[in-house]
CSV table of C-alpha atoms in Angstrom, one decimal:
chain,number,residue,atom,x,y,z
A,1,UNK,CA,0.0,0.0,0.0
A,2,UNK,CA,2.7,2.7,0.7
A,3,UNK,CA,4.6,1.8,-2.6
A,4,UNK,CA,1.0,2.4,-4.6
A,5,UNK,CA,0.9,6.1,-2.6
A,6,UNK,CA,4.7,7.1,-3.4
A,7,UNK,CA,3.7,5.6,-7.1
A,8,UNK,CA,0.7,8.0,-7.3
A,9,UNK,CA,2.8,10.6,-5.5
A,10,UNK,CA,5.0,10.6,-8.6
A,11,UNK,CA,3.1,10.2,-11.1
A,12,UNK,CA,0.5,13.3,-9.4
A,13,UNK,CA,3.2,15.6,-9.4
A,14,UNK,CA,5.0,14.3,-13.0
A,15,UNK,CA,2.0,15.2,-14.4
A,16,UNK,CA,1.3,18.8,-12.7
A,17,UNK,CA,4.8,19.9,-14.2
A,18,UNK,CA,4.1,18.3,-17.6
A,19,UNK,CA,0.7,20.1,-17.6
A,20,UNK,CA,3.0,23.4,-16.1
A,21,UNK,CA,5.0,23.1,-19.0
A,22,UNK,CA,2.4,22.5,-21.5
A,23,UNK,CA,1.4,26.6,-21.3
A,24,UNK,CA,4.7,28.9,-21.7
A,25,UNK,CA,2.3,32.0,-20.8
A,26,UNK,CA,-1.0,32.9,-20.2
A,27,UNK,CA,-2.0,36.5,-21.8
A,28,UNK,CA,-4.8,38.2,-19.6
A,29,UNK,CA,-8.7,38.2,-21.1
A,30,UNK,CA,-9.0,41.4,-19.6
A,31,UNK,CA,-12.5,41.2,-20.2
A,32,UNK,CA,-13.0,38.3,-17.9
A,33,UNK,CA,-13.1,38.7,-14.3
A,34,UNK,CA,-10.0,39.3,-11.9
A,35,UNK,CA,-9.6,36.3,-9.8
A,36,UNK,CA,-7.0,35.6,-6.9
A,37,UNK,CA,-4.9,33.3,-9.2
A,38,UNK,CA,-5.0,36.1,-12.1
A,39,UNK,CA,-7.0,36.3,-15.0
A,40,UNK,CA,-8.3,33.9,-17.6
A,41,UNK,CA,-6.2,33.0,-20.3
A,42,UNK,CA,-6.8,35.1,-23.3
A,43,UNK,CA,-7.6,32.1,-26.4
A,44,UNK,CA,-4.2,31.5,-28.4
A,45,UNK,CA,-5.9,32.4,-31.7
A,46,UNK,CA,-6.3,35.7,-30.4
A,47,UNK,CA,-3.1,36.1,-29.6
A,48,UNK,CA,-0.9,38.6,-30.9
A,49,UNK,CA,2.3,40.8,-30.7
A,50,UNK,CA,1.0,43.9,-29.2
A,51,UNK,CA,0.0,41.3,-26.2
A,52,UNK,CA,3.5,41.1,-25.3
A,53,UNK,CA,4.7,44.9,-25.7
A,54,UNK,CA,3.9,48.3,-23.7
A,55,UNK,CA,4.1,51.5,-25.9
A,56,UNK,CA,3.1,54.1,-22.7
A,57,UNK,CA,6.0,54.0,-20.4
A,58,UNK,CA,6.2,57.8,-20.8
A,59,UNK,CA,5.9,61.0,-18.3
A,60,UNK,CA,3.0,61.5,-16.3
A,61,UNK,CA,1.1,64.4,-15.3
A,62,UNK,CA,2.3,65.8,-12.1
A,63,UNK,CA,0.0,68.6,-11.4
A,64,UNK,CA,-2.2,66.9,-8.5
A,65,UNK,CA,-2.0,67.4,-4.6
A,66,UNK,CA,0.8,65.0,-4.8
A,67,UNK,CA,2.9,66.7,-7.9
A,68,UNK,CA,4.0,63.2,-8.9
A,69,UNK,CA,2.6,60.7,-10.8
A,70,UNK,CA,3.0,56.9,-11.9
A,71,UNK,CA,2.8,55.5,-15.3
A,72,UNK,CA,1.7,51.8,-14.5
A,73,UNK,CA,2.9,48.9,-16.7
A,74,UNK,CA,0.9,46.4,-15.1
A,75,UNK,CA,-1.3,43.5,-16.6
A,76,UNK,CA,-4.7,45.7,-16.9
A,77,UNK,CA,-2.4,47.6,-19.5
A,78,UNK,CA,0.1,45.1,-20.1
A,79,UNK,CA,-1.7,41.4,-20.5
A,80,UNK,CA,1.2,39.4,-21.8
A,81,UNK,CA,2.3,39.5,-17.9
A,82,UNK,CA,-0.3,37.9,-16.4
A,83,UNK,CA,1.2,34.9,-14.1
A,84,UNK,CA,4.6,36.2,-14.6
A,85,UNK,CA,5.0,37.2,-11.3
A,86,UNK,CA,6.2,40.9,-12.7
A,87,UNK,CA,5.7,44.3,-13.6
A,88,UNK,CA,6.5,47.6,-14.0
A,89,UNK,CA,6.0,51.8,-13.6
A,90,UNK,CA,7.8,54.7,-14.2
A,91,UNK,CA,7.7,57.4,-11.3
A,92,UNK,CA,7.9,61.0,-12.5
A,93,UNK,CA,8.2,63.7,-9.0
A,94,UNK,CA,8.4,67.5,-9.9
A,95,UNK,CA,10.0,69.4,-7.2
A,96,UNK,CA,8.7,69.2,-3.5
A,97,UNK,CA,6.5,66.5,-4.8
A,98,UNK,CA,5.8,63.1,-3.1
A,99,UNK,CA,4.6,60.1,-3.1
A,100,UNK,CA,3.0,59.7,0.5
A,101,UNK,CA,2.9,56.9,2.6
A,102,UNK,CA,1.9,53.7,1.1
A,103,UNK,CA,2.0,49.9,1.0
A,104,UNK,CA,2.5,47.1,-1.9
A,105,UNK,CA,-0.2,44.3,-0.6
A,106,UNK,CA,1.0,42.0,-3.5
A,107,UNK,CA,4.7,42.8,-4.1
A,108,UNK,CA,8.1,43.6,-3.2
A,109,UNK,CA,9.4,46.6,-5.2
A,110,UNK,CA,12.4,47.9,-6.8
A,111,UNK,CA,13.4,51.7,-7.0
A,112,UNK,CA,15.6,52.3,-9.8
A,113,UNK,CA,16.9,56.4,-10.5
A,114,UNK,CA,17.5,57.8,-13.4
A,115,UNK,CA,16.9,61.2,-12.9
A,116,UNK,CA,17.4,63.9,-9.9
A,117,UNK,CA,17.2,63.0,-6.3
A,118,UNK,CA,14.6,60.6,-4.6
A,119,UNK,CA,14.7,60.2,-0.4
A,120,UNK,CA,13.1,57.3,0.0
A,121,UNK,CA,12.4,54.8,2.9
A,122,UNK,CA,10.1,51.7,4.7
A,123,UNK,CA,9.2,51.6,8.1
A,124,UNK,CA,8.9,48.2,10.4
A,125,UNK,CA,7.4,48.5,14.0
A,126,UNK,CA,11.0,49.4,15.3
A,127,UNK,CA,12.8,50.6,12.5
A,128,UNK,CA,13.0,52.9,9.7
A,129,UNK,CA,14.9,52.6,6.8
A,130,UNK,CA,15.8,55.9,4.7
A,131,UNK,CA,17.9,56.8,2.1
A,132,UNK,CA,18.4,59.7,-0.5
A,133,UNK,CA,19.0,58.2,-3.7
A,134,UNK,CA,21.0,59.6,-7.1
A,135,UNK,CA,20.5,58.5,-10.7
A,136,UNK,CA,22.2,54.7,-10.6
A,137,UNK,CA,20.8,54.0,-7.3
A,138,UNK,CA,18.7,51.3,-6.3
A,139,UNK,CA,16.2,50.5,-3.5
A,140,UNK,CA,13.8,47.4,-3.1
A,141,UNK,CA,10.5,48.0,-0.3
A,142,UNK,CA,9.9,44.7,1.2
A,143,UNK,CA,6.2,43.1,0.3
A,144,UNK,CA,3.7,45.2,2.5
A,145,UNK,CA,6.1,47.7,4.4
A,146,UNK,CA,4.7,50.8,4.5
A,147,UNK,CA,7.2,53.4,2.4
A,148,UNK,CA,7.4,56.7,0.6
A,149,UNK,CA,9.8,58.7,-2.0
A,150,UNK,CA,10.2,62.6,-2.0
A,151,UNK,CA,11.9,64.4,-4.6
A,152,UNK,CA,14.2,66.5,-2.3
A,153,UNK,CA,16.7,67.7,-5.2
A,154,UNK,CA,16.0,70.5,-7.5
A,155,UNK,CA,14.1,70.0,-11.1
A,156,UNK,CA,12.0,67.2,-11.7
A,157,UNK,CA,12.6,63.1,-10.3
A,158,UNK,CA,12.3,60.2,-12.4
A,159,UNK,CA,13.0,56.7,-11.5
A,160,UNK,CA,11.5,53.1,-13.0
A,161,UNK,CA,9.9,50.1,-10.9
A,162,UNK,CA,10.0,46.7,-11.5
A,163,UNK,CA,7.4,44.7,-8.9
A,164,UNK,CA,7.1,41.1,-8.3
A,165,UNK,CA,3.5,40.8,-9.4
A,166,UNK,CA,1.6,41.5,-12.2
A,167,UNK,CA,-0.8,43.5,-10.2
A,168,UNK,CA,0.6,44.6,-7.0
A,169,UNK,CA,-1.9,46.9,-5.7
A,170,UNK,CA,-1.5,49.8,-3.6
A,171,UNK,CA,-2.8,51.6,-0.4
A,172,UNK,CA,-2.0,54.8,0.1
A,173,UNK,CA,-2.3,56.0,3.6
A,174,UNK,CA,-3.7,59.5,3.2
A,175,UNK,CA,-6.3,58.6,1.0
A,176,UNK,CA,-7.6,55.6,3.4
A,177,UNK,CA,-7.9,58.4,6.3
A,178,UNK,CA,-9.0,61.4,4.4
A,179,UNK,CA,-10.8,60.2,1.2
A,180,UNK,CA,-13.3,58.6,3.0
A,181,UNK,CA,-16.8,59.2,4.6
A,182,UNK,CA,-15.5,58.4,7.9
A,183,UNK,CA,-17.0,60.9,10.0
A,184,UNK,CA,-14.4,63.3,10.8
A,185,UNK,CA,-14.7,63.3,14.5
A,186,UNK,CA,-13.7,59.3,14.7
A,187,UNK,CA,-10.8,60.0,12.0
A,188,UNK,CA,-9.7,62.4,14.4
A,189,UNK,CA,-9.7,60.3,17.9
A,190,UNK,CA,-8.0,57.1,15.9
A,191,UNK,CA,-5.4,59.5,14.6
A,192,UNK,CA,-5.0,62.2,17.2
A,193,UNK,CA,-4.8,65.0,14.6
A,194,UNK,CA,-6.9,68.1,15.7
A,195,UNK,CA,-10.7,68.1,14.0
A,196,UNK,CA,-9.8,71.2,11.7
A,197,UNK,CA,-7.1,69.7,10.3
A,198,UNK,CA,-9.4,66.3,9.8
A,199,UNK,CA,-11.8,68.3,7.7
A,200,UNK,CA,-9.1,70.2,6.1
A,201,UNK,CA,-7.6,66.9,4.7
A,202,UNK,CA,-10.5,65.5,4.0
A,203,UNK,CA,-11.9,68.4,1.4
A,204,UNK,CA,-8.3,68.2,-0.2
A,205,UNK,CA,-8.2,64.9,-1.0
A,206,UNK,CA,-12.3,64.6,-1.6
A,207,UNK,CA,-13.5,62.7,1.4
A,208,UNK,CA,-16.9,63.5,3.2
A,209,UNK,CA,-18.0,63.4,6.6
């Protein structure tokens, strides 16, 4: 009996890899649903070139309350990554700008500069980790640590980033505590920010309450 179950053991898991092997990629549907494990494999006859290629990796618009903005290469604009486990943006900050406080759910990320001067760091319960950064530098933001970058040179900031997910998500902190309708009193006593400045917050970045 325990030779049958390492038999069916290894022929279970010869199989899985042969069947692993059998699809080199799976190109999103993007007009199926999202699921956990990705989306649905576009059908091979459909197929094509333009799957597999991004033409938009160029400068955002940074005039917004953060004067930054990101230029996502990820798998709702870029199928041919879906289940490759990566993806991509290009970060553009004009001067003073910011990208605030924010978290990765889905995947570790890699800040790479090419242009001006990016502080950036992650925080842990106990530690944080900061660096200013020049074009040729490189910093990678653990999966889920909460981290920002602020262009603190002069002239605009670019970098690129590479994430290990096709969709990694974000959750940026000030527009979970102030875009809200979370009335303003409550965001207040879990924050201990004075109520004015609550409200003040909250009509800048559109939240109600």
């Amino acid at each position: 009996m325990k030779i049958i179950h390492i038999v069916f053991l290894f022929f279970f898991l010869s199989f899985t890899t042969s069947q692993a092997s059998v699809n080199d990629f799976c190109v999103a549907d993007l007009k199926a649903p999202d699921t956990p494990s990705g989306y649905q494999c576009k059908p091979l006859a459909n197929i094509t070139s333009d799957d597999f290629v991004f033409h938009g990796f160029v400068a955002g618009n940074t005039n917004n309350s953060f004067n930054a903005a990101l230029t996502s290469a990820f798998v709702t604009e870029f199928p041919g990554l879906n289940g490759l486990g990566i993806s991509a943006a290009r970060l553009d900050i004009a001067e003073n700008g910011s990208i605030p406080m924010h978290t990765h759910p889905g995947a570790t990320e890699l800040l790479i500069i090419v242009q001006g001067e990016i502080t950036a760091g992650f925080l842990t319960p106990t530690s944080v980790y900061s660096k200013t950064l020049k074009p040729g530098d490189l910093m990678v933001f653990p999966q889920g640590m909460l981290h920002f970058q602020i262009n603190t040179g002069k002239g605009k900031a670019t970098a690129f980033l590479t994430f290990s997910s096709a969709n990694p998500g974000a959750q940026l902190l000030d527009l979970l505590l102030f875009s809200n309708n979370l009335p303003s009193e409550l965001v207040a006593q879990t924050t201990f920010l004075d109520l004015a400045q609550v409200q003040k917050l909250k009509a800048r970045f559109g939240g109600r309450g």
